[in-house]
């Protein structure tokens, strides 16, 4: 049996931070500093990245896109996206799938800032910079444990200090 290569320092921590948030697109500029309007076809529902240990999915596009990813200390590599094949009635929405898949493919420089909200900044080889704000997932909000039965209808955690 071949032993697995240990993950580089910081990789597991970075992956866990990615997994524990929904990442909503808040800014996108090209190498010249111009806003990438094609990525904002649905201002009421910004593009959202969600991660698990090996996949990233893109939500709020026309279709759901997903791809395998690899996290390194300062970079994120994303393989080619697979997509559902729903027809998109609006041309801008139809173009959104390709626009985001094109910009999030390959090796991306990655910066993950722990502010409030946390920020994920990805820069592709063409110099496009995409900035995402993190919203905690339910698991992150409840420390990975489900709310207690005493939480009642409000859904509050109901934990004692």
PDB file of N, CA, C and O in Angstrom, residues 3-67:
ATOM      1  N   UNK A   3       1.390   5.094   0.924  1.00  0.00           N
ATOM      2  CA  UNK A   3       0.883   6.048   1.899  1.00  0.00           C
ATOM      3  C   UNK A   3       0.502   7.356   1.217  1.00  0.00           C
ATOM      4  O   UNK A   3       1.141   7.771   0.256  1.00  0.00           O
ATOM      5  N   UNK A   4      -0.537   7.971   1.743  1.00  0.00           N
ATOM      6  CA  UNK A   4      -0.967   9.269   1.216  1.00  0.00           C
ATOM      7  C   UNK A   4       0.053  10.331   1.592  1.00  0.00           C
ATOM      8  O   UNK A   4       0.648  10.288   2.664  1.00  0.00           O
ATOM      9  N   UNK A   5       0.249  11.274   0.706  1.00  0.00           N
ATOM     10  CA  UNK A   5       1.127  12.401   0.986  1.00  0.00           C
ATOM     11  C   UNK A   5       0.384  13.373   1.890  1.00  0.00           C
ATOM     12  O   UNK A   5      -0.753  13.748   1.592  1.00  0.00           O
ATOM     13  N   UNK A   6       1.003  13.781   3.003  1.00  0.00           N
ATOM     14  CA  UNK A   6       0.302  14.719   3.885  1.00  0.00           C
ATOM     15  C   UNK A   6       0.049  16.057   3.184  1.00  0.00           C
ATOM     16  O   UNK A   6       0.825  16.482   2.340  1.00  0.00           O
ATOM     17  N   UNK A   7      -1.055  16.683   3.543  1.00  0.00           N
ATOM     18  CA  UNK A   7      -1.393  17.987   2.976  1.00  0.00           C
ATOM     19  C   UNK A   7      -0.382  19.019   3.464  1.00  0.00           C
ATOM     20  O   UNK A   7       0.062  18.955   4.607  1.00  0.00           O
ATOM     21  N   UNK A   8      -0.011  19.962   2.609  1.00  0.00           N
ATOM     22  CA  UNK A   8       0.903  21.025   3.048  1.00  0.00           C
ATOM     23  C   UNK A   8       0.293  21.825   4.191  1.00  0.00           C
ATOM     24  O   UNK A   8      -0.929  21.912   4.305  1.00  0.00           O
ATOM     25  N   UNK A   9       1.130  22.415   5.050  1.00  0.00           N
ATOM     26  CA  UNK A   9       0.605  23.216   6.152  1.00  0.00           C
ATOM     27  C   UNK A   9      -0.351  24.292   5.640  1.00  0.00           C
ATOM     28  O   UNK A   9      -0.098  24.937   4.644  1.00  0.00           O
ATOM     29  N   UNK A  10      -1.448  24.469   6.346  1.00  0.00           N
ATOM     30  CA  UNK A  10      -2.410  25.502   5.984  1.00  0.00           C
ATOM     31  C   UNK A  10      -3.476  25.056   4.994  1.00  0.00           C
ATOM     32  O   UNK A  10      -4.522  25.666   4.900  1.00  0.00           O
ATOM     33  N   UNK A  11      -3.224  23.977   4.252  1.00  0.00           N
ATOM     34  CA  UNK A  11      -4.185  23.541   3.241  1.00  0.00           C
ATOM     35  C   UNK A  11      -5.488  23.075   3.872  1.00  0.00           C
ATOM     36  O   UNK A  11      -6.568  23.457   3.428  1.00  0.00           O
ATOM     37  N   UNK A  12      -5.402  22.263   4.922  1.00  0.00           N
ATOM     38  CA  UNK A  12      -6.613  21.776   5.581  1.00  0.00           C
ATOM     39  C   UNK A  12      -7.392  22.934   6.188  1.00  0.00           C
ATOM     40  O   UNK A  12      -8.608  23.033   6.024  1.00  0.00           O
ATOM     41  N   UNK A  13      -6.712  23.842   6.859  1.00  0.00           N
ATOM     42  CA  UNK A  13      -7.373  24.998   7.458  1.00  0.00           C
ATOM     43  C   UNK A  13      -8.069  25.841   6.385  1.00  0.00           C
ATOM     44  O   UNK A  13      -9.207  26.274   6.556  1.00  0.00           O
ATOM     45  N   UNK A  14      -7.405  26.059   5.267  1.00  0.00           N
ATOM     46  CA  UNK A  14      -7.988  26.841   4.177  1.00  0.00           C
ATOM     47  C   UNK A  14      -9.215  26.138   3.618  1.00  0.00           C
ATOM     48  O   UNK A  14     -10.259  26.760   3.401  1.00  0.00           O
ATOM     49  N   UNK A  15      -9.111  24.836   3.394  1.00  0.00           N
ATOM     50  CA  UNK A  15     -10.242  24.066   2.872  1.00  0.00           C
ATOM     51  C   UNK A  15     -11.433  24.151   3.819  1.00  0.00           C
ATOM     52  O   UNK A  15     -12.572  24.362   3.384  1.00  0.00           O
ATOM     53  N   UNK A  16     -11.183  24.020   5.104  1.00  0.00           N
ATOM     54  CA  UNK A  16     -12.279  24.104   6.076  1.00  0.00           C
ATOM     55  C   UNK A  16     -12.926  25.483   6.071  1.00  0.00           C
ATOM     56  O   UNK A  16     -14.150  25.601   6.166  1.00  0.00           O
ATOM     57  N   UNK A  17     -12.131  26.528   5.926  1.00  0.00           N
ATOM     58  CA  UNK A  17     -12.701  27.879   5.855  1.00  0.00           C
ATOM     59  C   UNK A  17     -13.560  28.033   4.605  1.00  0.00           C
ATOM     60  O   UNK A  17     -14.615  28.679   4.641  1.00  0.00           O
ATOM     61  N   UNK A  18     -13.126  27.455   3.496  1.00  0.00           N
ATOM     62  CA  UNK A  18     -13.925  27.518   2.265  1.00  0.00           C
ATOM     63  C   UNK A  18     -15.243  26.778   2.441  1.00  0.00           C
ATOM     64  O   UNK A  18     -16.305  27.261   2.039  1.00  0.00           O
ATOM     65  N   UNK A  19     -15.190  25.594   3.043  1.00  0.00           N
ATOM     66  CA  UNK A  19     -16.370  24.747   3.224  1.00  0.00           C
ATOM     67  C   UNK A  19     -17.393  25.397   4.153  1.00  0.00           C
ATOM     68  O   UNK A  19     -18.595  25.261   3.962  1.00  0.00           O
ATOM     69  N   UNK A  20     -16.946  26.127   5.144  1.00  0.00           N
ATOM     70  CA  UNK A  20     -17.830  26.660   6.177  1.00  0.00           C
ATOM     71  C   UNK A  20     -18.557  27.954   5.783  1.00  0.00           C
ATOM     72  O   UNK A  20     -19.244  28.552   6.596  1.00  0.00           O
ATOM     73  N   UNK A  21     -18.415  28.359   4.502  1.00  0.00           N
ATOM     74  CA  UNK A  21     -19.082  29.581   4.035  1.00  0.00           C
ATOM     75  C   UNK A  21     -19.716  29.386   2.663  1.00  0.00           C
ATOM     76  O   UNK A  21     -19.255  28.574   1.873  1.00  0.00           O
ATOM     77  N   UNK A  22     -20.773  30.142   2.427  1.00  0.00           N
ATOM     78  CA  UNK A  22     -21.307  30.349   1.083  1.00  0.00           C
ATOM     79  C   UNK A  22     -20.592  31.609   0.612  1.00  0.00           C
ATOM     80  O   UNK A  22     -20.608  32.626   1.313  1.00  0.00           O
ATOM     81  N   UNK A  23     -20.000  31.573  -0.571  1.00  0.00           N
ATOM     82  CA  UNK A  23     -19.194  32.703  -1.056  1.00  0.00           C
ATOM     83  C   UNK A  23     -19.950  33.417  -2.167  1.00  0.00           C
ATOM     84  O   UNK A  23     -20.089  32.890  -3.258  1.00  0.00           O
ATOM     85  N   UNK A  24     -20.448  34.613  -1.878  1.00  0.00           N
ATOM     86  CA  UNK A  24     -21.237  35.390  -2.844  1.00  0.00           C
ATOM     87  C   UNK A  24     -20.373  36.441  -3.525  1.00  0.00           C
ATOM     88  O   UNK A  24     -19.662  37.197  -2.866  1.00  0.00           O
ATOM     89  N   UNK A  25     -20.488  36.501  -4.848  1.00  0.00           N
ATOM     90  CA  UNK A  25     -19.705  37.453  -5.635  1.00  0.00           C
ATOM     91  C   UNK A  25     -20.140  38.884  -5.316  1.00  0.00           C
ATOM     92  O   UNK A  25     -21.314  39.224  -5.417  1.00  0.00           O
ATOM     93  N   UNK A  26     -19.159  39.705  -4.922  1.00  0.00           N
ATOM     94  CA  UNK A  26     -19.447  41.110  -4.611  1.00  0.00           C
ATOM     95  C   UNK A  26     -18.728  42.069  -5.546  1.00  0.00           C
ATOM     96  O   UNK A  26     -19.128  43.228  -5.670  1.00  0.00           O
ATOM     97  N   UNK A  27     -17.668  41.600  -6.207  1.00  0.00           N
ATOM     98  CA  UNK A  27     -16.932  42.457  -7.138  1.00  0.00           C
ATOM     99  C   UNK A  27     -16.191  41.575  -8.134  1.00  0.00           C
ATOM    100  O   UNK A  27     -15.759  40.471  -7.797  1.00  0.00           O
ATOM    101  N   UNK A  28     -16.070  42.074  -9.356  1.00  0.00           N
ATOM    102  CA  UNK A  28     -15.311  41.365 -10.391  1.00  0.00           C
ATOM    103  C   UNK A  28     -14.792  42.399 -11.376  1.00  0.00           C
ATOM    104  O   UNK A  28     -15.566  43.164 -11.950  1.00  0.00           O
ATOM    105  N   UNK A  29     -13.470  42.427 -11.531  1.00  0.00           N
ATOM    106  CA  UNK A  29     -12.848  43.361 -12.473  1.00  0.00           C
ATOM    107  C   UNK A  29     -11.845  42.607 -13.337  1.00  0.00           C
ATOM    108  O   UNK A  29     -11.250  41.613 -12.909  1.00  0.00           O
ATOM    109  N   UNK A  30     -11.653  43.103 -14.556  1.00  0.00           N
ATOM    110  CA  UNK A  30     -10.657  42.501 -15.441  1.00  0.00           C
ATOM    111  C   UNK A  30      -9.288  43.091 -15.124  1.00  0.00           C
ATOM    112  O   UNK A  30      -9.145  43.928 -14.216  1.00  0.00           O
ATOM    113  N   UNK A  31      -8.282  42.664 -15.877  1.00  0.00           N
ATOM    114  CA  UNK A  31      -6.905  43.112 -15.628  1.00  0.00           C
ATOM    115  C   UNK A  31      -6.766  44.629 -15.740  1.00  0.00           C
ATOM    116  O   UNK A  31      -5.893  45.219 -15.108  1.00  0.00           O
ATOM    117  N   UNK A  32      -7.627  45.270 -16.517  1.00  0.00           N
ATOM    118  CA  UNK A  32      -7.591  46.723 -16.670  1.00  0.00           C
ATOM    119  C   UNK A  32      -8.369  47.466 -15.601  1.00  0.00           C
ATOM    120  O   UNK A  32      -8.465  48.691 -15.635  1.00  0.00           O
ATOM    121  N   UNK A  33      -8.982  46.728 -14.666  1.00  0.00           N
ATOM    122  CA  UNK A  33      -9.751  47.362 -13.597  1.00  0.00           C
ATOM    123  C   UNK A  33     -11.194  47.655 -13.943  1.00  0.00           C
ATOM    124  O   UNK A  33     -11.893  48.314 -13.182  1.00  0.00           O
ATOM    125  N   UNK A  34     -11.671  47.156 -15.098  1.00  0.00           N
ATOM    126  CA  UNK A  34     -13.055  47.394 -15.520  1.00  0.00           C
ATOM    127  C   UNK A  34     -13.966  46.307 -14.960  1.00  0.00           C
ATOM    128  O   UNK A  34     -13.622  45.121 -14.999  1.00  0.00           O
ATOM    129  N   UNK A  35     -15.128  46.714 -14.474  1.00  0.00           N
ATOM    130  CA  UNK A  35     -16.108  45.769 -13.929  1.00  0.00           C
ATOM    131  C   UNK A  35     -16.500  44.753 -14.991  1.00  0.00           C
ATOM    132  O   UNK A  35     -16.738  45.111 -16.149  1.00  0.00           O
ATOM    133  N   UNK A  36     -16.593  43.486 -14.602  1.00  0.00           N
ATOM    134  CA  UNK A  36     -17.016  42.423 -15.521  1.00  0.00           C
ATOM    135  C   UNK A  36     -18.528  42.288 -15.382  1.00  0.00           C
ATOM    136  O   UNK A  36     -19.047  41.510 -14.576  1.00  0.00           O
ATOM    137  N   UNK A  37     -19.255  43.085 -16.177  1.00  0.00           N
ATOM    138  CA  UNK A  37     -20.714  43.152 -16.077  1.00  0.00           C
ATOM    139  C   UNK A  37     -21.390  41.810 -16.335  1.00  0.00           C
ATOM    140  O   UNK A  37     -22.443  41.532 -15.752  1.00  0.00           O
ATOM    141  N   UNK A  38     -20.806  40.970 -17.179  1.00  0.00           N
ATOM    142  CA  UNK A  38     -21.422  39.683 -17.516  1.00  0.00           C
ATOM    143  C   UNK A  38     -21.628  38.802 -16.286  1.00  0.00           C
ATOM    144  O   UNK A  38     -22.502  37.931 -16.286  1.00  0.00           O
ATOM    145  N   UNK A  39     -20.858  39.028 -15.235  1.00  0.00           N
ATOM    146  CA  UNK A  39     -20.982  38.201 -14.028  1.00  0.00           C
ATOM    147  C   UNK A  39     -22.069  38.708 -13.077  1.00  0.00           C
ATOM    148  O   UNK A  39     -22.318  38.096 -12.035  1.00  0.00           O
ATOM    149  N   UNK A  40     -22.726  39.802 -13.447  1.00  0.00           N
ATOM    150  CA  UNK A  40     -23.752  40.380 -12.583  1.00  0.00           C
ATOM    151  C   UNK A  40     -25.108  40.417 -13.295  1.00  0.00           C
ATOM    152  O   UNK A  40     -25.871  41.372 -13.153  1.00  0.00           O
ATOM    153  N   UNK A  41     -25.422  39.364 -14.020  1.00  0.00           N
ATOM    154  CA  UNK A  41     -26.680  39.280 -14.764  1.00  0.00           C
ATOM    155  C   UNK A  41     -27.888  39.183 -13.832  1.00  0.00           C
ATOM    156  O   UNK A  41     -28.997  39.501 -14.238  1.00  0.00           O
ATOM    157  N   UNK A  42     -27.665  38.743 -12.601  1.00  0.00           N
ATOM    158  CA  UNK A  42     -28.752  38.613 -11.621  1.00  0.00           C
ATOM    159  C   UNK A  42     -28.365  39.353 -10.343  1.00  0.00           C
ATOM    160  O   UNK A  42     -27.984  38.734  -9.358  1.00  0.00           O
ATOM    161  N   UNK A  43     -28.463  40.680 -10.323  1.00  0.00           N
ATOM    162  CA  UNK A  43     -28.028  41.427  -9.131  1.00  0.00           C
ATOM    163  C   UNK A  43     -28.773  41.035  -7.857  1.00  0.00           C
ATOM    164  O   UNK A  43     -28.228  41.126  -6.767  1.00  0.00           O
ATOM    165  N   UNK A  44     -30.011  40.580  -7.995  1.00  0.00           N
ATOM    166  CA  UNK A  44     -30.785  40.180  -6.820  1.00  0.00           C
ATOM    167  C   UNK A  44     -30.335  38.822  -6.270  1.00  0.00           C
ATOM    168  O   UNK A  44     -30.674  38.460  -5.150  1.00  0.00           O
ATOM    169  N   UNK A  45     -29.589  38.065  -7.058  1.00  0.00           N
ATOM    170  CA  UNK A  45     -29.104  36.744  -6.648  1.00  0.00           C
ATOM    171  C   UNK A  45     -27.679  36.579  -7.180  1.00  0.00           C
ATOM    172  O   UNK A  45     -27.456  35.983  -8.237  1.00  0.00           O
ATOM    173  N   UNK A  46     -26.686  37.132  -6.470  1.00  0.00           N
ATOM    174  CA  UNK A  46     -25.304  37.070  -6.969  1.00  0.00           C
ATOM    175  C   UNK A  46     -24.793  35.638  -7.088  1.00  0.00           C
ATOM    176  O   UNK A  46     -25.261  34.740  -6.378  1.00  0.00           O
ATOM    177  N   UNK A  47     -23.847  35.447  -7.984  1.00  0.00           N
ATOM    178  CA  UNK A  47     -23.217  34.141  -8.110  1.00  0.00           C
ATOM    179  C   UNK A  47     -22.687  33.702  -6.751  1.00  0.00           C
ATOM    180  O   UNK A  47     -22.191  34.521  -5.969  1.00  0.00           O
ATOM    181  N   UNK A  48     -22.788  32.413  -6.485  1.00  0.00           N
ATOM    182  CA  UNK A  48     -22.369  31.892  -5.187  1.00  0.00           C
ATOM    183  C   UNK A  48     -21.539  30.637  -5.377  1.00  0.00           C
ATOM    184  O   UNK A  48     -21.923  29.742  -6.125  1.00  0.00           O
ATOM    185  N   UNK A  49     -20.400  30.578  -4.688  1.00  0.00           N
ATOM    186  CA  UNK A  49     -19.565  29.383  -4.673  1.00  0.00           C
ATOM    187  C   UNK A  49     -19.800  28.639  -3.374  1.00  0.00           C
ATOM    188  O   UNK A  49     -19.870  29.245  -2.298  1.00  0.00           O
ATOM    189  N   UNK A  50     -19.917  27.315  -3.483  1.00  0.00           N
ATOM    190  CA  UNK A  50     -20.006  26.444  -2.319  1.00  0.00           C
ATOM    191  C   UNK A  50     -19.002  25.325  -2.506  1.00  0.00           C
ATOM    192  O   UNK A  50     -18.897  24.752  -3.597  1.00  0.00           O
ATOM    193  N   UNK A  51     -18.266  25.013  -1.444  1.00  0.00           N
ATOM    194  CA  UNK A  51     -17.198  24.032  -1.501  1.00  0.00           C
ATOM    195  C   UNK A  51     -17.500  22.841  -0.612  1.00  0.00           C
ATOM    196  O   UNK A  51     -18.138  22.981   0.432  1.00  0.00           O
ATOM    197  N   UNK A  52     -17.001  21.669  -1.033  1.00  0.00           N
ATOM    198  CA  UNK A  52     -16.815  20.561  -0.113  1.00  0.00           C
ATOM    199  C   UNK A  52     -15.354  20.169  -0.263  1.00  0.00           C
ATOM    200  O   UNK A  52     -14.587  20.907  -0.893  1.00  0.00           O
ATOM    201  N   UNK A  53     -14.945  19.053   0.271  1.00  0.00           N
ATOM    202  CA  UNK A  53     -13.522  18.712   0.279  1.00  0.00           C
ATOM    203  C   UNK A  53     -12.923  18.583  -1.115  1.00  0.00           C
ATOM    204  O   UNK A  53     -11.736  18.835  -1.307  1.00  0.00           O
ATOM    205  N   UNK A  54     -13.733  18.229  -2.114  1.00  0.00           N
ATOM    206  CA  UNK A  54     -13.168  18.025  -3.452  1.00  0.00           C
ATOM    207  C   UNK A  54     -13.906  18.730  -4.573  1.00  0.00           C
ATOM    208  O   UNK A  54     -13.412  18.788  -5.692  1.00  0.00           O
ATOM    209  N   UNK A  55     -15.087  19.267  -4.317  1.00  0.00           N
ATOM    210  CA  UNK A  55     -15.880  19.913  -5.364  1.00  0.00           C
ATOM    211  C   UNK A  55     -16.208  21.349  -5.002  1.00  0.00           C
ATOM    212  O   UNK A  55     -16.379  21.684  -3.837  1.00  0.00           O
ATOM    213  N   UNK A  56     -16.310  22.170  -6.045  1.00  0.00           N
ATOM    214  CA  UNK A  56     -16.850  23.515  -5.903  1.00  0.00           C
ATOM    215  C   UNK A  56     -18.068  23.583  -6.813  1.00  0.00           C
ATOM    216  O   UNK A  56     -18.055  23.050  -7.927  1.00  0.00           O
ATOM    217  N   UNK A  57     -19.140  24.204  -6.333  1.00  0.00           N
ATOM    218  CA  UNK A  57     -20.319  24.390  -7.183  1.00  0.00           C
ATOM    219  C   UNK A  57     -20.610  25.878  -7.282  1.00  0.00           C
ATOM    220  O   UNK A  57     -20.310  26.654  -6.374  1.00  0.00           O
ATOM    221  N   UNK A  58     -21.168  26.256  -8.421  1.00  0.00           N
ATOM    222  CA  UNK A  58     -21.553  27.642  -8.671  1.00  0.00           C
ATOM    223  C   UNK A  58     -23.070  27.678  -8.718  1.00  0.00           C
ATOM    224  O   UNK A  58     -23.691  26.998  -9.528  1.00  0.00           O
ATOM    225  N   UNK A  59     -23.650  28.471  -7.845  1.00  0.00           N
ATOM    226  CA  UNK A  59     -25.094  28.642  -7.812  1.00  0.00           C
ATOM    227  C   UNK A  59     -25.481  30.025  -8.279  1.00  0.00           C
ATOM    228  O   UNK A  59     -24.646  30.923  -8.404  1.00  0.00           O
ATOM    229  N   UNK A  60     -26.768  30.200  -8.546  1.00  0.00           N
ATOM    230  CA  UNK A  60     -27.370  31.462  -8.983  1.00  0.00           C
ATOM    231  C   UNK A  60     -26.948  31.857 -10.391  1.00  0.00           C
ATOM    232  O   UNK A  60     -27.049  33.025 -10.760  1.00  0.00           O
ATOM    233  N   UNK A  61     -26.474  30.890 -11.161  1.00  0.00           N
ATOM    234  CA  UNK A  61     -26.274  31.099 -12.595  1.00  0.00           C
ATOM    235  C   UNK A  61     -27.540  30.553 -13.255  1.00  0.00           C
ATOM    236  O   UNK A  61     -28.537  30.309 -12.579  1.00  0.00           O
ATOM    237  N   UNK A  62     -27.526  30.351 -14.553  1.00  0.00           N
ATOM    238  CA  UNK A  62     -28.680  29.720 -15.190  1.00  0.00           C
ATOM    239  C   UNK A  62     -28.727  28.246 -14.802  1.00  0.00           C
ATOM    240  O   UNK A  62     -29.735  27.735 -14.373  1.00  0.00           O
ATOM    241  N   UNK A  63     -27.594  27.574 -14.936  1.00  0.00           N
ATOM    242  CA  UNK A  63     -27.465  26.171 -14.569  1.00  0.00           C
ATOM    243  C   UNK A  63     -26.601  26.047 -13.327  1.00  0.00           C
ATOM    244  O   UNK A  63     -25.890  26.984 -12.950  1.00  0.00           O
ATOM    245  N   UNK A  64     -26.629  24.889 -12.710  1.00  0.00           N
ATOM    246  CA  UNK A  64     -25.721  24.597 -11.611  1.00  0.00           C
ATOM    247  C   UNK A  64     -24.449  24.030 -12.227  1.00  0.00           C
ATOM    248  O   UNK A  64     -24.498  23.108 -13.041  1.00  0.00           O
ATOM    249  N   UNK A  65     -23.308  24.612 -11.874  1.00  0.00           N
ATOM    250  CA  UNK A  65     -22.023  24.145 -12.371  1.00  0.00           C
ATOM    251  C   UNK A  65     -21.240  23.553 -11.209  1.00  0.00           C
ATOM    252  O   UNK A  65     -21.324  24.053 -10.087  1.00  0.00           O
ATOM    253  N   UNK A  66     -20.461  22.513 -11.480  1.00  0.00           N
ATOM    254  CA  UNK A  66     -19.606  21.943 -10.450  1.00  0.00           C
ATOM    255  C   UNK A  66     -18.324  21.432 -11.081  1.00  0.00           C
ATOM    256  O   UNK A  66     -18.299  21.067 -12.257  1.00  0.00           O
ATOM    257  N   UNK A  67     -17.263  21.440 -10.266  1.00  0.00           N
ATOM    258  CA  UNK A  67     -15.951  20.990 -10.743  1.00  0.00           C
ATOM    259  C   UNK A  67     -15.118  20.533  -9.555  1.00  0.00           C
ATOM    260  O   UNK A  67     -15.338  20.961  -8.417  1.00  0.00           O
TER     261      UNK A  67
END
